[in-house]
JSON list of C-alpha atoms in Angstrom, two decimals:
[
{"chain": "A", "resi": 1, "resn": "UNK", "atom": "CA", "xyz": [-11.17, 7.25, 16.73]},
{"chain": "A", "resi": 2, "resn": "UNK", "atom": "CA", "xyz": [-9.36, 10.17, 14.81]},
{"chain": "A", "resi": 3, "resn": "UNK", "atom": "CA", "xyz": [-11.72, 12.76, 13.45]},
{"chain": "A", "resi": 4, "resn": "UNK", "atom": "CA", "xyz": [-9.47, 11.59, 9.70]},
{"chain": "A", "resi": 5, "resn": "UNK", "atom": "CA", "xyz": [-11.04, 8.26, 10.18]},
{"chain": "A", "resi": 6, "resn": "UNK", "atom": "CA", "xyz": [-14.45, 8.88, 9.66]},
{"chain": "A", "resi": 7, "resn": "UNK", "atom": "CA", "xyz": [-14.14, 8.91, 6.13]},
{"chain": "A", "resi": 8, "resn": "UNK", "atom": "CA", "xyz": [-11.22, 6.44, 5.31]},
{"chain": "A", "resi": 9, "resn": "UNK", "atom": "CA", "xyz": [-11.77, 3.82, 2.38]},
{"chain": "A", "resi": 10, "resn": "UNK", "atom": "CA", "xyz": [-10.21, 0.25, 1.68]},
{"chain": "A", "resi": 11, "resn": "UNK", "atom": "CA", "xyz": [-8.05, -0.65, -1.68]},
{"chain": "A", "resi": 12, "resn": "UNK", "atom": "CA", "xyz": [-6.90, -3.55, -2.56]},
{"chain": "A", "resi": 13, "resn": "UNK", "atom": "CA", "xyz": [-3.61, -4.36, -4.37]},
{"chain": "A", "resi": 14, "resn": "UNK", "atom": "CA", "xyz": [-2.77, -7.75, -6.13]},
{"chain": "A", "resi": 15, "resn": "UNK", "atom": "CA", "xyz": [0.73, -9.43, -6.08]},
{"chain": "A", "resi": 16, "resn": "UNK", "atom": "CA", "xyz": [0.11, -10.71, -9.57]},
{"chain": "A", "resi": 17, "resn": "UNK", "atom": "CA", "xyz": [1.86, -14.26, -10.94]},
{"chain": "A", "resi": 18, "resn": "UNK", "atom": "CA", "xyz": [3.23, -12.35, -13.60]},
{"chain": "A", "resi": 19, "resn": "UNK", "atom": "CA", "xyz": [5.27, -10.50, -11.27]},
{"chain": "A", "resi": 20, "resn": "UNK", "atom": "CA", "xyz": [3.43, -7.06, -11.32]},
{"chain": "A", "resi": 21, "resn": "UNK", "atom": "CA", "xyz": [1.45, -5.25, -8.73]},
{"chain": "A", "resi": 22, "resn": "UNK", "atom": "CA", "xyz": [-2.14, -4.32, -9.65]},
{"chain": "A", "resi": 23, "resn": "UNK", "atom": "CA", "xyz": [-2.12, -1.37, -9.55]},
{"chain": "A", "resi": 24, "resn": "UNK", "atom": "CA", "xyz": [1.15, -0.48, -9.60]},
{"chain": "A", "resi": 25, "resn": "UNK", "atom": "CA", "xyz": [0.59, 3.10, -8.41]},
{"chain": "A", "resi": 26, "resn": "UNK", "atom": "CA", "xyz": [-2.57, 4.48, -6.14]},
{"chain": "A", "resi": 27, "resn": "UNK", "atom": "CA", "xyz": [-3.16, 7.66, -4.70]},
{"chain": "A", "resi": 28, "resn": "UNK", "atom": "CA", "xyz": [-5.32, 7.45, -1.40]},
{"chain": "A", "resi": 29, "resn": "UNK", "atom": "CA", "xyz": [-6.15, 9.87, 0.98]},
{"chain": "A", "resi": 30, "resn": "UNK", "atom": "CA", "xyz": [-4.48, 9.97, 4.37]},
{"chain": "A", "resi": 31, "resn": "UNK", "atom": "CA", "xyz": [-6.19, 6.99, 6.93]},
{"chain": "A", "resi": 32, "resn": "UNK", "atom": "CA", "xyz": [-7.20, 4.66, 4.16]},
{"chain": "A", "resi": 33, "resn": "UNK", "atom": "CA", "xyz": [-6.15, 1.47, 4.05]},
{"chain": "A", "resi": 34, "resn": "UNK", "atom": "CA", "xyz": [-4.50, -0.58, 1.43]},
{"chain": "A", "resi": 35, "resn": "UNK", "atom": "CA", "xyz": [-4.59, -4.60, 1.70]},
{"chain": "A", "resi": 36, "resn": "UNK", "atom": "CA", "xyz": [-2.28, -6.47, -0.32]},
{"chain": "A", "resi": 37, "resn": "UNK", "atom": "CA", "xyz": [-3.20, -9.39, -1.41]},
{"chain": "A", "resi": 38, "resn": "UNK", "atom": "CA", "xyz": [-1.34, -12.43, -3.14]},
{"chain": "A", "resi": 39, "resn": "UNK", "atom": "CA", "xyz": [-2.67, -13.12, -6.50]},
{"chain": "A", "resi": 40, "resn": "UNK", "atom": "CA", "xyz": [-0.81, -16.52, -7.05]},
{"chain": "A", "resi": 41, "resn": "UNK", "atom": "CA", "xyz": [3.27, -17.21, -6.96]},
{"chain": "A", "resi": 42, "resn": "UNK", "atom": "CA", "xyz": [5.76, -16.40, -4.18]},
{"chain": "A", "resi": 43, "resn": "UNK", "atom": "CA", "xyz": [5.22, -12.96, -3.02]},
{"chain": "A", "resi": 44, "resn": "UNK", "atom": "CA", "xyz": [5.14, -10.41, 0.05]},
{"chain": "A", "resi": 45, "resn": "UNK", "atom": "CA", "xyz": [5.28, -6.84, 0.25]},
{"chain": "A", "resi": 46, "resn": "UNK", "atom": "CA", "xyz": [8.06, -4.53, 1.66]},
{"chain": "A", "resi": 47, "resn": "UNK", "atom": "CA", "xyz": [7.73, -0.62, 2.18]},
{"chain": "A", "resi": 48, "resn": "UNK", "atom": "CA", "xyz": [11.42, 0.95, 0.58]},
{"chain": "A", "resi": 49, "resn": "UNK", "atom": "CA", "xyz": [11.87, 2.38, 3.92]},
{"chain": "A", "resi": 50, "resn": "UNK", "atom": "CA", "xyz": [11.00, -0.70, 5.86]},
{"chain": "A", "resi": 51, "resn": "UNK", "atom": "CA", "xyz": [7.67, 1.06, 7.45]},
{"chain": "A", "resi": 52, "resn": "UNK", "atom": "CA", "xyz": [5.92, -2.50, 6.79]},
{"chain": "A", "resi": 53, "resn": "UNK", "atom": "CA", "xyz": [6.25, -6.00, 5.50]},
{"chain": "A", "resi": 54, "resn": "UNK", "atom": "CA", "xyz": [3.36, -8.00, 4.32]},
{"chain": "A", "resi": 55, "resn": "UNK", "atom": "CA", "xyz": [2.11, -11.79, 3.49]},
{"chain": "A", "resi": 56, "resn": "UNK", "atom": "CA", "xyz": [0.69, -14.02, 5.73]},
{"chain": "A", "resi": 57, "resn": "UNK", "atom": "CA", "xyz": [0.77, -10.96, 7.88]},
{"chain": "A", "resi": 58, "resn": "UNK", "atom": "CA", "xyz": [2.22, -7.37, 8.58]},
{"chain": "A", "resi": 59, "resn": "UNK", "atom": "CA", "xyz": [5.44, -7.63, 10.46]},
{"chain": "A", "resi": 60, "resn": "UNK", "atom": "CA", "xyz": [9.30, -7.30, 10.02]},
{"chain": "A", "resi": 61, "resn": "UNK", "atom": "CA", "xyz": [9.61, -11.15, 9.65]},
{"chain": "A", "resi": 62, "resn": "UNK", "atom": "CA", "xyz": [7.41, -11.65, 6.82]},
{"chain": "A", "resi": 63, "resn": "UNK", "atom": "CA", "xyz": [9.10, -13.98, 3.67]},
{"chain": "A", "resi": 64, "resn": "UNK", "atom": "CA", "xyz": [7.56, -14.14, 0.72]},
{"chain": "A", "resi": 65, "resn": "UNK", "atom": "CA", "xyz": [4.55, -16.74, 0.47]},
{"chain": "A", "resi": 66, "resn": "UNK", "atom": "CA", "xyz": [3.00, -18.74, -1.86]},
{"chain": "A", "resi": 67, "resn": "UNK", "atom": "CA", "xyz": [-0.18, -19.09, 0.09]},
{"chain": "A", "resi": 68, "resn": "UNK", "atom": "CA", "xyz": [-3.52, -16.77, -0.73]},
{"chain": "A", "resi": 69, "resn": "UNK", "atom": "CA", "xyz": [-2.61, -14.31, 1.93]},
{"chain": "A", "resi": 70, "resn": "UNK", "atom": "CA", "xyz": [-3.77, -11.00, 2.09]},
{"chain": "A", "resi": 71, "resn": "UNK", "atom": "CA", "xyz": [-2.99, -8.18, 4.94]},
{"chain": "A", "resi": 72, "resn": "UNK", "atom": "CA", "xyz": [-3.94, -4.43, 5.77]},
{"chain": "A", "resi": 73, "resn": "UNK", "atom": "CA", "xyz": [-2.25, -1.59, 6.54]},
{"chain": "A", "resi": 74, "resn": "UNK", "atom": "CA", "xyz": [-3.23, 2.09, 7.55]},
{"chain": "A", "resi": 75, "resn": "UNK", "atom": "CA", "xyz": [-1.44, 4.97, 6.15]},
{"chain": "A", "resi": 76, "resn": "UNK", "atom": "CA", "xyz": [-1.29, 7.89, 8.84]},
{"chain": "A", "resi": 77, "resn": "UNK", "atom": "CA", "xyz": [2.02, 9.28, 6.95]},
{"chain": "A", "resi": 78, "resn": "UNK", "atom": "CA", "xyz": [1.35, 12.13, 3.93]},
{"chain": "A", "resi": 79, "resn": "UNK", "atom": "CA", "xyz": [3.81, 11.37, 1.04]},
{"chain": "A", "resi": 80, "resn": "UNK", "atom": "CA", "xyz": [4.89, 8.22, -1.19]},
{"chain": "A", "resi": 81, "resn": "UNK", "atom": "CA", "xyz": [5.79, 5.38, 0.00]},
{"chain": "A", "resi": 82, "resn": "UNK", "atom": "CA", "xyz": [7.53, 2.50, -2.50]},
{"chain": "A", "resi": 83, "resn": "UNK", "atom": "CA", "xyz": [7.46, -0.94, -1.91]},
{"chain": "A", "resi": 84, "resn": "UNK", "atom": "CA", "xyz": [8.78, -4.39, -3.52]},
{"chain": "A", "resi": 85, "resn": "UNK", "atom": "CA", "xyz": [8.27, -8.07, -3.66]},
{"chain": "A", "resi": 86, "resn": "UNK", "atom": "CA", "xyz": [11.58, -9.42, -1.76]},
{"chain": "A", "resi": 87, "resn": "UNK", "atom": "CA", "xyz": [11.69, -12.31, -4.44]},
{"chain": "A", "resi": 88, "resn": "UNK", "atom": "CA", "xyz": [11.02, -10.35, -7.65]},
{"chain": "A", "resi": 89, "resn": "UNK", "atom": "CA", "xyz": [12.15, -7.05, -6.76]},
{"chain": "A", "resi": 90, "resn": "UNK", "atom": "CA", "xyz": [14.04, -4.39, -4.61]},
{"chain": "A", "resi": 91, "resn": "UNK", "atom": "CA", "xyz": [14.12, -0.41, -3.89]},
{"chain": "A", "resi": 92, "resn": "UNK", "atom": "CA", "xyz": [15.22, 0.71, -7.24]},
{"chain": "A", "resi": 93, "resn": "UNK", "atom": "CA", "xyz": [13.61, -2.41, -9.76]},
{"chain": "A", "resi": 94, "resn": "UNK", "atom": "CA", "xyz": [11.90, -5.47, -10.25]},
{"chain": "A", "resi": 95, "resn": "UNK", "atom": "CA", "xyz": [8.24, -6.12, -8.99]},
{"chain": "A", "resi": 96, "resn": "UNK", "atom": "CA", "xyz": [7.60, -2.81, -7.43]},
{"chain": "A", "resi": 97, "resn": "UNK", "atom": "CA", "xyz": [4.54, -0.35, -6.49]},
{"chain": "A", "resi": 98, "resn": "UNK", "atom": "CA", "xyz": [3.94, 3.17, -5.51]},
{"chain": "A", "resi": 99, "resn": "UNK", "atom": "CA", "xyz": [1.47, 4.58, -2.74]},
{"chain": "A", "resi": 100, "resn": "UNK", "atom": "CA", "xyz": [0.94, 8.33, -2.57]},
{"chain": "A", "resi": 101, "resn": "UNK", "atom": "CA", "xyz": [-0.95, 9.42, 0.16]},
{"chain": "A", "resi": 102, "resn": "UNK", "atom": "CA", "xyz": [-2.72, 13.10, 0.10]},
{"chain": "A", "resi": 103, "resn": "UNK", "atom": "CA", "xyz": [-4.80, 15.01, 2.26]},
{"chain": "A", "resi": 104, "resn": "UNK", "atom": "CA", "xyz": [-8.34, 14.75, 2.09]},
{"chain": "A", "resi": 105, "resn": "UNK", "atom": "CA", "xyz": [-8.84, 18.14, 3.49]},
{"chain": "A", "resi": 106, "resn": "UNK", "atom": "CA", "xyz": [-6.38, 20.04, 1.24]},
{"chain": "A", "resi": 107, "resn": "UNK", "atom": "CA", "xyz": [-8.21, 17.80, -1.63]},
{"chain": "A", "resi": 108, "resn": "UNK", "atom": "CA", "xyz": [-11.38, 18.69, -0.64]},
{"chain": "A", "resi": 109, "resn": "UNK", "atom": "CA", "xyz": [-11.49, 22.06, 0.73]},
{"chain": "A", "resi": 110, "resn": "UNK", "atom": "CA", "xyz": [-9.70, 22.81, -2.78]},
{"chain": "A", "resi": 111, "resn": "UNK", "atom": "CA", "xyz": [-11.94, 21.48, -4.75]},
{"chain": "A", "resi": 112, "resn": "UNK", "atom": "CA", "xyz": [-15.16, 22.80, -2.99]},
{"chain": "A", "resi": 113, "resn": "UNK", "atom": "CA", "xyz": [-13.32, 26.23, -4.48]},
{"chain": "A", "resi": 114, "resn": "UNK", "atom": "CA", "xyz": [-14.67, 26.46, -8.16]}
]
């Protein structure tokens, strides 16, 4: 287990009928993990730069789904990472969602600095 993991935390984000991600940006710290979850229509989850694609599960394969699928992933990478529904959306608009991912130790050693 990496030392980062210690510490990591879970968020969930909702594929939303209405066509929206909820939320449609979060900031996490590096090792957490975000699972995507369907919230009811015909949805999956695609990074912009193909890093994953999520429904039923997490692979390159993955169409959108109607079913009440959810699936994890771990961000390692620092930076933002885009993604879109493949039915509703693509890189540039549509049903899309932002994850930024910062370090916890810049954060926190910064902070601890008052």
């Amino acid at each position: 287990m990496l030392a980062g993991d210690a510490s990591a935390r879970t968020f969930e984000v909702i594929a939303n009928p209405d066509m929206t991600f909820t939320p449609a940006t979060l900031t996490i710290y590096q090792y957490d993990r975000v699972v995507f979850r369907n919230g009811g229509g015909l949805h999956n989850v695609v990074a912009d730069d193909n890093r994953f694609r999520c429904a039923v599960n997490c692979n390159t394969n993955t169409a959108p789904s109607a079913l009440a699928w959810s699936a994890g992933v771990q961000f390692t990478l620092l930076g933002s990472i885009g993604y879109y529904c493949e039915q509703h959306g693509d890189t540039g608009s549509g049903m899309r969602g932002l994850i930024v991912v910062i370090d916890r130790v810049f954060v926190d050693d910064f902070s601890a600095i008052r």
